[in-house]
Tab-separated table of C-alpha atoms in Angstrom:
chain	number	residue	atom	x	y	z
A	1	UNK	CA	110.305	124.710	124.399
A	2	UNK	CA	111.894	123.727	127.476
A	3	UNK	CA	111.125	119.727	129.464
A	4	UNK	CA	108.735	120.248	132.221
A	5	UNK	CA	106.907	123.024	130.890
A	6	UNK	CA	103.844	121.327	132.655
A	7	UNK	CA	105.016	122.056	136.001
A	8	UNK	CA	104.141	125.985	135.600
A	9	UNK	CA	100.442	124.890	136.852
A	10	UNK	CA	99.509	128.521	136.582
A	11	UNK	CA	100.430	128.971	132.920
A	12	UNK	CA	97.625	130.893	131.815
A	13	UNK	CA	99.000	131.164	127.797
A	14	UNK	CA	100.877	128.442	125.577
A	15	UNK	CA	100.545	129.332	122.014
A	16	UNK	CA	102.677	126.303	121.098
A	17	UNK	CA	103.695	122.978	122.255
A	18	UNK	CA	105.412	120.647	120.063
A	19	UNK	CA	105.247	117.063	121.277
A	20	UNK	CA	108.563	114.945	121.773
A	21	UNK	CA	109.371	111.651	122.994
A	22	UNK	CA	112.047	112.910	125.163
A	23	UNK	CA	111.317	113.345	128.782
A	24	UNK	CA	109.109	116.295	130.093
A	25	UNK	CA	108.264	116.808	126.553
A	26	UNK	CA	105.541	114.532	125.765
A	27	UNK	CA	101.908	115.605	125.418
A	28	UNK	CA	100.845	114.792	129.295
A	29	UNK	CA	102.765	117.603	129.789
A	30	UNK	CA	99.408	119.528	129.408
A	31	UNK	CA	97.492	117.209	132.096
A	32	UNK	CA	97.744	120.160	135.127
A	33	UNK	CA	98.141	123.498	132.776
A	34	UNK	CA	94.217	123.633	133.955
A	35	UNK	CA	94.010	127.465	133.664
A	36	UNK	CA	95.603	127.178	129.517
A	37	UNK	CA	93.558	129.887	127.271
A	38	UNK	CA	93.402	131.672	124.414
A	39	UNK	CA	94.535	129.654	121.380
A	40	UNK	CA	96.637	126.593	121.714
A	41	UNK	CA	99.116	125.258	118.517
A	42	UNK	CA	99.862	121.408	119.131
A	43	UNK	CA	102.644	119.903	116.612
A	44	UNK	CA	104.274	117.064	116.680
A	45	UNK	CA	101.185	114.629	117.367
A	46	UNK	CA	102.901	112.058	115.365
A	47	UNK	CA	104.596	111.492	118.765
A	48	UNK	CA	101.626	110.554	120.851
A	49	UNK	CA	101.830	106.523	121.434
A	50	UNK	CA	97.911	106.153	122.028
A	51	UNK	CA	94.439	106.984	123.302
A	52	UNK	CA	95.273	107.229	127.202
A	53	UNK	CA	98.528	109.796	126.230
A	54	UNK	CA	96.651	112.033	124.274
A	55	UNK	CA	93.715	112.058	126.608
A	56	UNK	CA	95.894	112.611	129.862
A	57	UNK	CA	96.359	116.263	128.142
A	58	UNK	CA	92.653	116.448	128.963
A	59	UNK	CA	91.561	119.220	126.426
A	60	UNK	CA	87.969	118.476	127.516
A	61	UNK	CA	88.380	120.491	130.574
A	62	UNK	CA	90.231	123.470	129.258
A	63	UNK	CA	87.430	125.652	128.997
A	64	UNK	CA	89.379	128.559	128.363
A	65	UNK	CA	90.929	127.353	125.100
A	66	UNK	CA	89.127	129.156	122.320
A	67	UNK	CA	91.391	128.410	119.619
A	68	UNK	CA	92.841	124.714	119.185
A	69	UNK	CA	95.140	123.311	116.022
A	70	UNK	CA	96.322	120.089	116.127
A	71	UNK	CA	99.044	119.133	113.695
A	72	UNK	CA	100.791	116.107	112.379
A	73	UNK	CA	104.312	115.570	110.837
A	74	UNK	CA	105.318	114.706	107.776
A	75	UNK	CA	106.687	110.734	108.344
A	76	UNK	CA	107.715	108.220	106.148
A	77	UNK	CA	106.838	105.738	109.181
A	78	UNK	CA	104.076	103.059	108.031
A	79	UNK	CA	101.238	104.410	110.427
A	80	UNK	CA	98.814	102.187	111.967
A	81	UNK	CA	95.097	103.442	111.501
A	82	UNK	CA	93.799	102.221	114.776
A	83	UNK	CA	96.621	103.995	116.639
A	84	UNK	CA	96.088	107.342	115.119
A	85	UNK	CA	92.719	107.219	114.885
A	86	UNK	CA	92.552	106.385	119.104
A	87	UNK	CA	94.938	108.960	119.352
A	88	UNK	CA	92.517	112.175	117.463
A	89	UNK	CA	90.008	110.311	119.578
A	90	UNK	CA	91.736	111.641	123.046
A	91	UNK	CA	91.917	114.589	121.475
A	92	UNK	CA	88.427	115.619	122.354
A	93	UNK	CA	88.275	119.732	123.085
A	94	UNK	CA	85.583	121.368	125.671
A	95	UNK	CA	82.588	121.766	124.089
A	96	UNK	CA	83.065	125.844	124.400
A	97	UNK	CA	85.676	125.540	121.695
A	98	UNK	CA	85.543	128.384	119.010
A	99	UNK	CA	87.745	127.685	116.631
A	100	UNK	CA	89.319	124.125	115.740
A	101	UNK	CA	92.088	123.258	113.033
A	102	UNK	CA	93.539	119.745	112.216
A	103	UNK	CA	96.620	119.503	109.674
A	104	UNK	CA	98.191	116.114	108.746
A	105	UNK	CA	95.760	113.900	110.459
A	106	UNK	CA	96.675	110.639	109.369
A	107	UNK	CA	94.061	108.703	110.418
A	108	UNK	CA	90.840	107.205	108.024
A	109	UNK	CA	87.944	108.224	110.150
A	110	UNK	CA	86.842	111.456	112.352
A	111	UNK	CA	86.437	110.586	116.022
A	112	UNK	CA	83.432	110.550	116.933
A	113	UNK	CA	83.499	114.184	118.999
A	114	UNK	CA	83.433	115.577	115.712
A	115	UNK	CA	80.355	112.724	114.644
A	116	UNK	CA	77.025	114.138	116.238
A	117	UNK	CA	74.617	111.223	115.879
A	118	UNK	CA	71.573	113.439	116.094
A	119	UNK	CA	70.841	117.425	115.774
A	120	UNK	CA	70.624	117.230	119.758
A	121	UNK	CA	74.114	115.647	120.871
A	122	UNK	CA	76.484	117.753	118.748
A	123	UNK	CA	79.389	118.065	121.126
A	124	UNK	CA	80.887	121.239	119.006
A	125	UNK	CA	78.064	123.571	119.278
A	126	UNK	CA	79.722	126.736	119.771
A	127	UNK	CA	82.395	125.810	117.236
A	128	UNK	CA	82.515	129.385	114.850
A	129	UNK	CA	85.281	128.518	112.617
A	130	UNK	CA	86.483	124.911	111.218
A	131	UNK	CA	89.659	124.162	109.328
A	132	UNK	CA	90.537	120.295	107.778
A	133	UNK	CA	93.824	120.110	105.911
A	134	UNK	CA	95.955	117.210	104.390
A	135	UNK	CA	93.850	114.584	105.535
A	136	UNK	CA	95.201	112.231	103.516
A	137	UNK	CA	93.331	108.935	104.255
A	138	UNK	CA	89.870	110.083	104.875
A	139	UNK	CA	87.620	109.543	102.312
A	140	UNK	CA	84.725	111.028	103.268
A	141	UNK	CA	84.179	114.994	104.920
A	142	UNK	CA	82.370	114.740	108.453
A	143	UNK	CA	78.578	115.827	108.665
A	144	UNK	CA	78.893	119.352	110.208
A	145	UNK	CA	75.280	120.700	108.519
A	146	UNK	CA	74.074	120.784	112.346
A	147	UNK	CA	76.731	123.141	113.807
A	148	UNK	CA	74.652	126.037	114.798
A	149	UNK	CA	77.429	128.929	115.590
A	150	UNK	CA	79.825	127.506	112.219
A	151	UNK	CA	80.607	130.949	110.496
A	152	UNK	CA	83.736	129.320	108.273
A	153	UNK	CA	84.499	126.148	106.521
A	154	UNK	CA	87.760	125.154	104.760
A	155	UNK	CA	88.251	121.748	103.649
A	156	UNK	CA	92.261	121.487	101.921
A	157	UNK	CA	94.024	119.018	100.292
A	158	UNK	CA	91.905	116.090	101.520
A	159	UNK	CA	93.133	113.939	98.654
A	160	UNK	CA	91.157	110.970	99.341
A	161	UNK	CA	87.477	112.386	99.350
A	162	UNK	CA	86.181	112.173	95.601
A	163	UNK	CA	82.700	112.703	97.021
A	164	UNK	CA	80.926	115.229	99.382
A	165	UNK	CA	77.060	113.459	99.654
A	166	UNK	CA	74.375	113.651	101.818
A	167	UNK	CA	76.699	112.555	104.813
A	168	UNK	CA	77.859	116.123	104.895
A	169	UNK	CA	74.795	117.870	105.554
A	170	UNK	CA	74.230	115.059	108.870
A	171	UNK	CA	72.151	111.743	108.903
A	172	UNK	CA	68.914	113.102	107.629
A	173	UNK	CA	66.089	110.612	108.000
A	174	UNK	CA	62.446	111.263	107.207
A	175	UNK	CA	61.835	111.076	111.052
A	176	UNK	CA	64.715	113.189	112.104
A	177	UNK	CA	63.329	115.694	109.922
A	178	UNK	CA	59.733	115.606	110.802
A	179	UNK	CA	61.063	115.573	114.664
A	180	UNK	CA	62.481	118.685	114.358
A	181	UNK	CA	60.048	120.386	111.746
A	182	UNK	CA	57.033	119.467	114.796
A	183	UNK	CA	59.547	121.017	117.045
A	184	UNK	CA	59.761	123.888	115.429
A	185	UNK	CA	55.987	124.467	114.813
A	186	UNK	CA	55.404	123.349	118.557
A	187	UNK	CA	57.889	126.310	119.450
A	188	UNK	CA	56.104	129.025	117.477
A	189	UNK	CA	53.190	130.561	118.627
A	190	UNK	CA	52.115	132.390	115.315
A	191	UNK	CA	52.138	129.886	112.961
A	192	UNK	CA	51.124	126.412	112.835
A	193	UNK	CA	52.910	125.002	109.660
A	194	UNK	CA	56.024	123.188	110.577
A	195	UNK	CA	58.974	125.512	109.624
A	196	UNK	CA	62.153	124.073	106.822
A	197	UNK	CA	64.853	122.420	108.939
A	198	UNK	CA	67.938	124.327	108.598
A	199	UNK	CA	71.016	123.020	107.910
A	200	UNK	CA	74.385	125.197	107.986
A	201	UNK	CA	72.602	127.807	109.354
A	202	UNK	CA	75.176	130.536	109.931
A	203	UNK	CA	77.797	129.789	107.507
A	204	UNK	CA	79.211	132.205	105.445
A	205	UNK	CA	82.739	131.799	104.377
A	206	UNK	CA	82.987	128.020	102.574
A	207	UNK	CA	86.147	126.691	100.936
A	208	UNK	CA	87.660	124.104	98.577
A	209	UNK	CA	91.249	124.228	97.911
A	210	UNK	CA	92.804	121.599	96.365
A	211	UNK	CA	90.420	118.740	96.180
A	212	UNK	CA	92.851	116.745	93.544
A	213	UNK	CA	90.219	113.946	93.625
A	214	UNK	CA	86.825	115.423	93.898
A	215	UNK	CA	84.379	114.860	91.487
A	216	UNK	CA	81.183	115.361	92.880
A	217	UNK	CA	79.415	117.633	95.173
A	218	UNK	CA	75.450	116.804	96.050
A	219	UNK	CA	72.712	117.690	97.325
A	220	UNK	CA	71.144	117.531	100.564
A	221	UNK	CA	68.213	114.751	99.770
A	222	UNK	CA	65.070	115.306	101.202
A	223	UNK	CA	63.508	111.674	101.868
A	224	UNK	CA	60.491	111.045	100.266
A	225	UNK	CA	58.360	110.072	102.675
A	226	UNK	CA	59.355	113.232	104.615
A	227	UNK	CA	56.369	115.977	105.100
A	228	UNK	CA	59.075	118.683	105.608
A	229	UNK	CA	61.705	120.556	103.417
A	230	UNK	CA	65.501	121.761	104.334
A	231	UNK	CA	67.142	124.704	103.554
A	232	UNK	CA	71.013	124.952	103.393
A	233	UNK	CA	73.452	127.539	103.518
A	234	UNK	CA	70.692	130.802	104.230
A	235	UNK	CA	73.213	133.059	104.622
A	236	UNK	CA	76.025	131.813	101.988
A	237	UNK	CA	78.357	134.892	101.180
A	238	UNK	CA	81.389	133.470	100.222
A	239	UNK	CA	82.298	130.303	97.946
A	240	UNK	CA	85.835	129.430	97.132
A	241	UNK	CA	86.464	127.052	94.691
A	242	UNK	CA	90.311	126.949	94.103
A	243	UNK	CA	92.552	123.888	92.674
């Protein structure tokens, strides 16, 4: 690409930027490309110094972006956590996002866009299709059992995560689960019984490709002072298992 590119404030498609620290070829180069859609491809990440350069690309208020990958170099660097990890943190896409994909994250924990801390506040809602690759330091998968659009799942070579628990499925607690088993009765008119609180509800392509450290793959636990049941993956079609 060439410097400036963010000066074309009418851009309307950029299938790839790769980040630079030269001049006019850092990530701010986004900031006033408001009309971007389509799918975006950002490499080069490894470049970004902190949290206020990667937010001043403002990907939060590209609502047109449907597609999004964000990628990080290979670097034999020593990487400070806390910088990455603020720097995925400005990272945070609109909420109409469809598909997302992050490869080479270096960082040890998700940001917390990607964290919902109830069923109500996930930011991702509309997110259909969800790819996590080489995340080398994480060691644990995000909880993404309350996406409601998710259609595909591939978790690869996240070399750090030898389990996938209960975190997975979201922070179930007996009262999170009655709360939404009463809200579910309270929204039916033809039955009275609380219905199963659904977890992954549209998800039909899952997979696990080179997991070199996995070793165990739960449940979703049901507390047991809960009055209401779960159900996971209803419409399951396809299960890879590869590596």
């Amino acid at each position: 690409l060439f410097p400036g590119i963010g000066q074309l404030a009418n851009l309307r498609t950029l299938p790839h930027f790769r980040v630079s620290q030269d001049k006019g070829c850092q990530l701010e180069e986004l900031e006033h490309l408001r009309n971007l859609g389509g799918e975006l491809r950002i490499f080069g990440l490894e470049n970004v110094s902190g949290f206020e350069s990667a937010a001043k690309a403002k990907l939060s208020e590209k609502s047109s972006i449907r597609g999004l990958r964000l990628s990080w170099g290979d670097t034999n660097e020593d990487c400070d956590d806390n910088n990455i990890d603020s720097v995925m943190e400005g990272l945070q896409p609109h909420p109409d996002l469809k598909s997302l994909a992050i490869n080479g994250f270096k960082g040890s924990r998700f940001p917390s866009w990607m964290v919902a801390k109830d069923h109500v506040t996930v930011l991702l809602r509309n997110l259909v299709h969800l790819r996590l690759e080489k995340l080398g330091k994480c060691e644990q998968v995000p909880p993404l059992g309350d996406l409601p659009c998710l259609e595909s799942l591939a978790m690869v070579s996240l070399h750090n995560v030898k389990r996938i628990g209960a975190e997975f499925y979201g922070l179930l607690t007996h009262l999170d689960i009655n709360a939404r088993s009463s809200a579910s009765c309270s929204s039916s008119t033809s039955s009275r019984e609380a219905k199963p609180v659904t977890l992954f509800p549209k998800l039909q392509h899952f997979g696990l490709r080179n997991m070199k450290r996995l070793e165990e793959w739960s449940d979703a636990m049901v507390p047991s002072d809960s009055s209401s049941s779960i159900k996971v993956f209803p419409n399951l079609r396809y299960l890879t298992i590869y590596r």
